Amino acid sequence: MLDYRVEARRVDAHGGVATTKQAEIVLDTDLAGRPDAFNPAELLLASVAACMLKGIERVTPMIQFELRGVEVKLRGVRQDSPPKMVSIDYELIVDTDESDQRLELLHKNIRKYGTISNTVAEVVRLQGLIRRSTT
């Protein structure tokens, strides 16, 4: 079993800071929102994106998949009462010359072995697609 630890503290009525190892993230806790920090919903989406990107780093050498870059776009939908995320849609955009079949193999492996994406998918509809970059 792996053990993860994060600490967070309130800075003021507008934000906080979360830390782990030698890293920190400014948190948007202002009721009016703030443009220079991630709010809790955005942090959740960023966590799913990071999980997918890390999965790509893990899987590509195993399946000998060649790529030049990856972008992940996510959209979360939140209901008001009770407040919760009800769906997360994503798009994985891969800059590669690999075949469509290999692209789908990469997607299958990312979904199968993602710690955060698997956890989130247990409680929220997590749905998306993978496509080739057009640039």
PDB file of C-alpha atoms in Angstrom:
ATOM      1  CA  MET A   1       0.000   0.000   0.000  1.00  0.00           C
ATOM      2  CA  LEU A   2       1.180   3.499  -0.790  1.00  0.00           C
ATOM      3  CA  ASP A   3       0.601   6.343   1.630  1.00  0.00           C
ATOM      4  CA  TYR A   4       0.107   9.947   0.491  1.00  0.00           C
ATOM      5  CA  ARG A   5       0.130  13.023   2.684  1.00  0.00           C
ATOM      6  CA  VAL A   6      -0.964  16.594   1.998  1.00  0.00           C
ATOM      7  CA  GLU A   7      -1.343  19.436   4.459  1.00  0.00           C
ATOM      8  CA  ALA A   8      -3.490  22.499   3.858  1.00  0.00           C
ATOM      9  CA  ARG A   9      -3.901  25.689   5.805  1.00  0.00           C
ATOM     10  CA  ARG A  10      -6.058  28.774   5.598  1.00  0.00           C
ATOM     11  CA  VAL A  11      -4.131  31.896   4.631  1.00  0.00           C
ATOM     12  CA  ASP A  12      -7.111  34.281   4.809  1.00  0.00           C
ATOM     13  CA  ALA A  13     -10.753  34.504   3.711  1.00  0.00           C
ATOM     14  CA  HIS A  14      -9.628  34.363   0.086  1.00  0.00           C
ATOM     15  CA  GLY A  15      -7.418  31.330   0.005  1.00  0.00           C
ATOM     16  CA  GLY A  16      -5.237  28.680   1.442  1.00  0.00           C
ATOM     17  CA  VAL A  17      -2.154  26.669   0.609  1.00  0.00           C
ATOM     18  CA  ALA A  18      -1.759  22.922   0.233  1.00  0.00           C
ATOM     19  CA  THR A  19       1.699  21.399   0.543  1.00  0.00           C
ATOM     20  CA  THR A  20       3.341  18.056  -0.031  1.00  0.00           C
ATOM     21  CA  LYS A  21       7.019  17.199  -0.297  1.00  0.00           C
ATOM     22  CA  GLN A  22       8.626  20.392  -1.658  1.00  0.00           C
ATOM     23  CA  ALA A  23       5.550  21.519  -3.619  1.00  0.00           C
ATOM     24  CA  GLU A  24       2.677  23.843  -2.852  1.00  0.00           C
ATOM     25  CA  ILE A  25      -0.595  24.819  -4.509  1.00  0.00           C
ATOM     26  CA  VAL A  26      -2.528  28.001  -3.808  1.00  0.00           C
ATOM     27  CA  LEU A  27      -6.156  27.163  -3.082  1.00  0.00           C
ATOM     28  CA  ASP A  28      -9.142  29.300  -4.061  1.00  0.00           C
ATOM     29  CA  THR A  29     -11.426  29.296  -1.020  1.00  0.00           C
ATOM     30  CA  ASP A  30     -12.913  32.756  -1.629  1.00  0.00           C
ATOM     31  CA  LEU A  31     -16.717  32.587  -1.889  1.00  0.00           C
ATOM     32  CA  ALA A  32     -16.511  35.034  -4.816  1.00  0.00           C
ATOM     33  CA  GLY A  33     -13.759  32.970  -6.470  1.00  0.00           C
ATOM     34  CA  ARG A  34     -10.342  34.128  -7.554  1.00  0.00           C
ATOM     35  CA  PRO A  35      -8.637  33.849 -10.929  1.00  0.00           C
ATOM     36  CA  ASP A  36      -5.136  33.026  -9.681  1.00  0.00           C
ATOM     37  CA  ALA A  37      -5.866  29.722  -7.931  1.00  0.00           C
ATOM     38  CA  PHE A  38      -7.674  26.425  -8.414  1.00  0.00           C
ATOM     39  CA  ASN A  39     -10.966  25.980  -6.575  1.00  0.00           C
ATOM     40  CA  PRO A  40     -11.837  22.529  -5.173  1.00  0.00           C
ATOM     41  CA  ALA A  41     -13.720  21.406  -8.311  1.00  0.00           C
ATOM     42  CA  GLU A  42     -10.838  22.504 -10.538  1.00  0.00           C
ATOM     43  CA  LEU A  43      -8.388  20.676  -8.278  1.00  0.00           C
ATOM     44  CA  LEU A  44     -10.421  17.495  -8.723  1.00  0.00           C
ATOM     45  CA  LEU A  45     -10.340  17.897 -12.513  1.00  0.00           C
ATOM     46  CA  ALA A  46      -6.606  18.665 -12.401  1.00  0.00           C
ATOM     47  CA  SER A  47      -6.063  15.520 -10.335  1.00  0.00           C
ATOM     48  CA  VAL A  48      -7.857  13.401 -12.944  1.00  0.00           C
ATOM     49  CA  ALA A  49      -5.797  15.055 -15.695  1.00  0.00           C
ATOM     50  CA  ALA A  50      -2.543  14.483 -13.800  1.00  0.00           C
ATOM     51  CA  CYS A  51      -3.512  10.847 -13.287  1.00  0.00           C
ATOM     52  CA  MET A  52      -4.062  10.403 -17.018  1.00  0.00           C
ATOM     53  CA  LEU A  53      -0.792  12.127 -17.902  1.00  0.00           C
ATOM     54  CA  LYS A  54       1.095  10.002 -15.373  1.00  0.00           C
ATOM     55  CA  GLY A  55      -0.614   6.919 -16.793  1.00  0.00           C
ATOM     56  CA  ILE A  56       0.639   7.862 -20.234  1.00  0.00           C
ATOM     57  CA  GLU A  57       4.186   8.126 -18.886  1.00  0.00           C
ATOM     58  CA  ARG A  58       3.798   4.685 -17.316  1.00  0.00           C
ATOM     59  CA  VAL A  59       2.113   2.938 -20.262  1.00  0.00           C
ATOM     60  CA  THR A  60       3.925   4.319 -23.318  1.00  0.00           C
ATOM     61  CA  PRO A  61       7.222   2.490 -22.643  1.00  0.00           C
ATOM     62  CA  MET A  62       5.379  -0.756 -21.855  1.00  0.00           C
ATOM     63  CA  ILE A  63       3.465  -0.798 -25.147  1.00  0.00           C
ATOM     64  CA  GLN A  64       6.248   0.976 -27.055  1.00  0.00           C
ATOM     65  CA  PHE A  65       3.930   3.832 -28.021  1.00  0.00           C
ATOM     66  CA  GLU A  66       5.608   6.832 -29.645  1.00  0.00           C
ATOM     67  CA  LEU A  67       4.215  10.323 -29.071  1.00  0.00           C
ATOM     68  CA  ARG A  68       5.385  13.912 -29.240  1.00  0.00           C
ATOM     69  CA  GLY A  69       2.910  15.420 -26.803  1.00  0.00           C
ATOM     70  CA  VAL A  70      -0.415  15.058 -25.005  1.00  0.00           C
ATOM     71  CA  GLU A  71      -3.120  17.486 -23.922  1.00  0.00           C
ATOM     72  CA  VAL A  72      -6.011  16.676 -21.588  1.00  0.00           C
ATOM     73  CA  LYS A  73      -9.201  18.767 -21.591  1.00  0.00           C
ATOM     74  CA  LEU A  74     -11.792  18.187 -18.870  1.00  0.00           C
ATOM     75  CA  ARG A  75     -15.257  19.507 -18.077  1.00  0.00           C
ATOM     76  CA  GLY A  76     -16.954  18.841 -14.760  1.00  0.00           C
ATOM     77  CA  VAL A  77     -20.652  19.352 -14.107  1.00  0.00           C
ATOM     78  CA  ARG A  78     -21.728  20.204 -10.564  1.00  0.00           C
ATOM     79  CA  GLN A  79     -25.255  20.102  -9.199  1.00  0.00           C
ATOM     80  CA  ASP A  80     -26.332  22.568  -6.523  1.00  0.00           C
ATOM     81  CA  SER A  81     -28.469  20.540  -4.143  1.00  0.00           C
ATOM     82  CA  PRO A  82     -26.952  18.550  -2.683  1.00  0.00           C
ATOM     83  CA  PRO A  83     -23.682  19.989  -3.990  1.00  0.00           C
ATOM     84  CA  LYS A  84     -21.671  17.352  -5.831  1.00  0.00           C
ATOM     85  CA  MET A  85     -19.975  16.633  -9.113  1.00  0.00           C
ATOM     86  CA  VAL A  86     -22.275  14.572 -11.315  1.00  0.00           C
ATOM     87  CA  SER A  87     -20.114  14.087 -14.394  1.00  0.00           C
ATOM     88  CA  ILE A  88     -16.652  14.595 -15.780  1.00  0.00           C
ATOM     89  CA  ASP A  89     -16.013  14.510 -19.497  1.00  0.00           C
ATOM     90  CA  TYR A  90     -12.516  14.471 -20.909  1.00  0.00           C
ATOM     91  CA  GLU A  91     -10.680  14.585 -24.199  1.00  0.00           C
ATOM     92  CA  LEU A  92      -7.160  13.198 -24.561  1.00  0.00           C
ATOM     93  CA  ILE A  93      -5.411  14.759 -27.553  1.00  0.00           C
ATOM     94  CA  VAL A  94      -2.264  12.885 -28.559  1.00  0.00           C
ATOM     95  CA  ASP A  95       0.348  14.083 -31.029  1.00  0.00           C
ATOM     96  CA  THR A  96       1.410  10.777 -32.575  1.00  0.00           C
ATOM     97  CA  ASP A  97       1.833   8.857 -35.816  1.00  0.00           C
ATOM     98  CA  GLU A  98       0.614   5.606 -34.207  1.00  0.00           C
ATOM     99  CA  SER A  99      -2.411   3.820 -35.699  1.00  0.00           C
ATOM    100  CA  ASP A 100      -5.978   4.374 -34.484  1.00  0.00           C
ATOM    101  CA  GLN A 101      -5.913   0.872 -32.992  1.00  0.00           C
ATOM    102  CA  ARG A 102      -2.774   1.695 -30.984  1.00  0.00           C
ATOM    103  CA  LEU A 103      -4.322   5.000 -29.895  1.00  0.00           C
ATOM    104  CA  GLU A 104      -7.314   3.079 -28.500  1.00  0.00           C
ATOM    105  CA  LEU A 105      -4.940   0.634 -26.786  1.00  0.00           C
ATOM    106  CA  LEU A 106      -3.278   3.590 -25.059  1.00  0.00           C
ATOM    107  CA  HIS A 107      -6.688   4.906 -23.965  1.00  0.00           C
ATOM    108  CA  LYS A 108      -7.749   1.498 -22.639  1.00  0.00           C
ATOM    109  CA  ASN A 109      -4.579   1.223 -20.554  1.00  0.00           C
ATOM    110  CA  ILE A 110      -4.875   4.770 -19.198  1.00  0.00           C
ATOM    111  CA  ARG A 111      -8.425   4.042 -18.026  1.00  0.00           C
ATOM    112  CA  LYS A 112      -7.579   0.612 -16.644  1.00  0.00           C
ATOM    113  CA  TYR A 113      -4.610   1.595 -14.492  1.00  0.00           C
ATOM    114  CA  GLY A 114      -5.416   5.143 -13.314  1.00  0.00           C
ATOM    115  CA  THR A 115      -5.589   5.349  -9.518  1.00  0.00           C
ATOM    116  CA  ILE A 116      -7.415   8.676  -9.398  1.00  0.00           C
ATOM    117  CA  SER A 117      -9.547   8.130 -12.495  1.00  0.00           C
ATOM    118  CA  ASN A 118     -10.644   4.708 -11.220  1.00  0.00           C
ATOM    119  CA  THR A 119     -11.506   6.156  -7.815  1.00  0.00           C
ATOM    120  CA  VAL A 120     -13.466   9.065  -9.278  1.00  0.00           C
ATOM    121  CA  ALA A 121     -15.252   6.795 -11.773  1.00  0.00           C
ATOM    122  CA  GLU A 122     -16.714   4.842  -8.839  1.00  0.00           C
ATOM    123  CA  VAL A 123     -18.777   7.870  -7.776  1.00  0.00           C
ATOM    124  CA  VAL A 124     -19.025  10.165 -10.819  1.00  0.00           C
ATOM    125  CA  ARG A 125     -19.751   9.451 -14.460  1.00  0.00           C
ATOM    126  CA  LEU A 126     -16.285   9.725 -16.029  1.00  0.00           C
ATOM    127  CA  GLN A 127     -16.446   9.568 -19.799  1.00  0.00           C
ATOM    128  CA  GLY A 128     -14.167  10.638 -22.567  1.00  0.00           C
ATOM    129  CA  LEU A 129     -12.357   9.985 -25.754  1.00  0.00           C
ATOM    130  CA  ILE A 130      -8.892   9.952 -27.180  1.00  0.00           C
ATOM    131  CA  ARG A 131      -8.045  11.536 -30.494  1.00  0.00           C
ATOM    132  CA  ARG A 132      -5.075  12.406 -32.607  1.00  0.00           C
ATOM    133  CA  SER A 133      -3.779  15.963 -32.560  1.00  0.00           C
ATOM    134  CA  THR A 134      -4.386  17.847 -35.810  1.00  0.00           C
ATOM    135  CA  THR A 135      -1.444  20.220 -35.377  1.00  0.00           C
TER     136      THR A 135
END
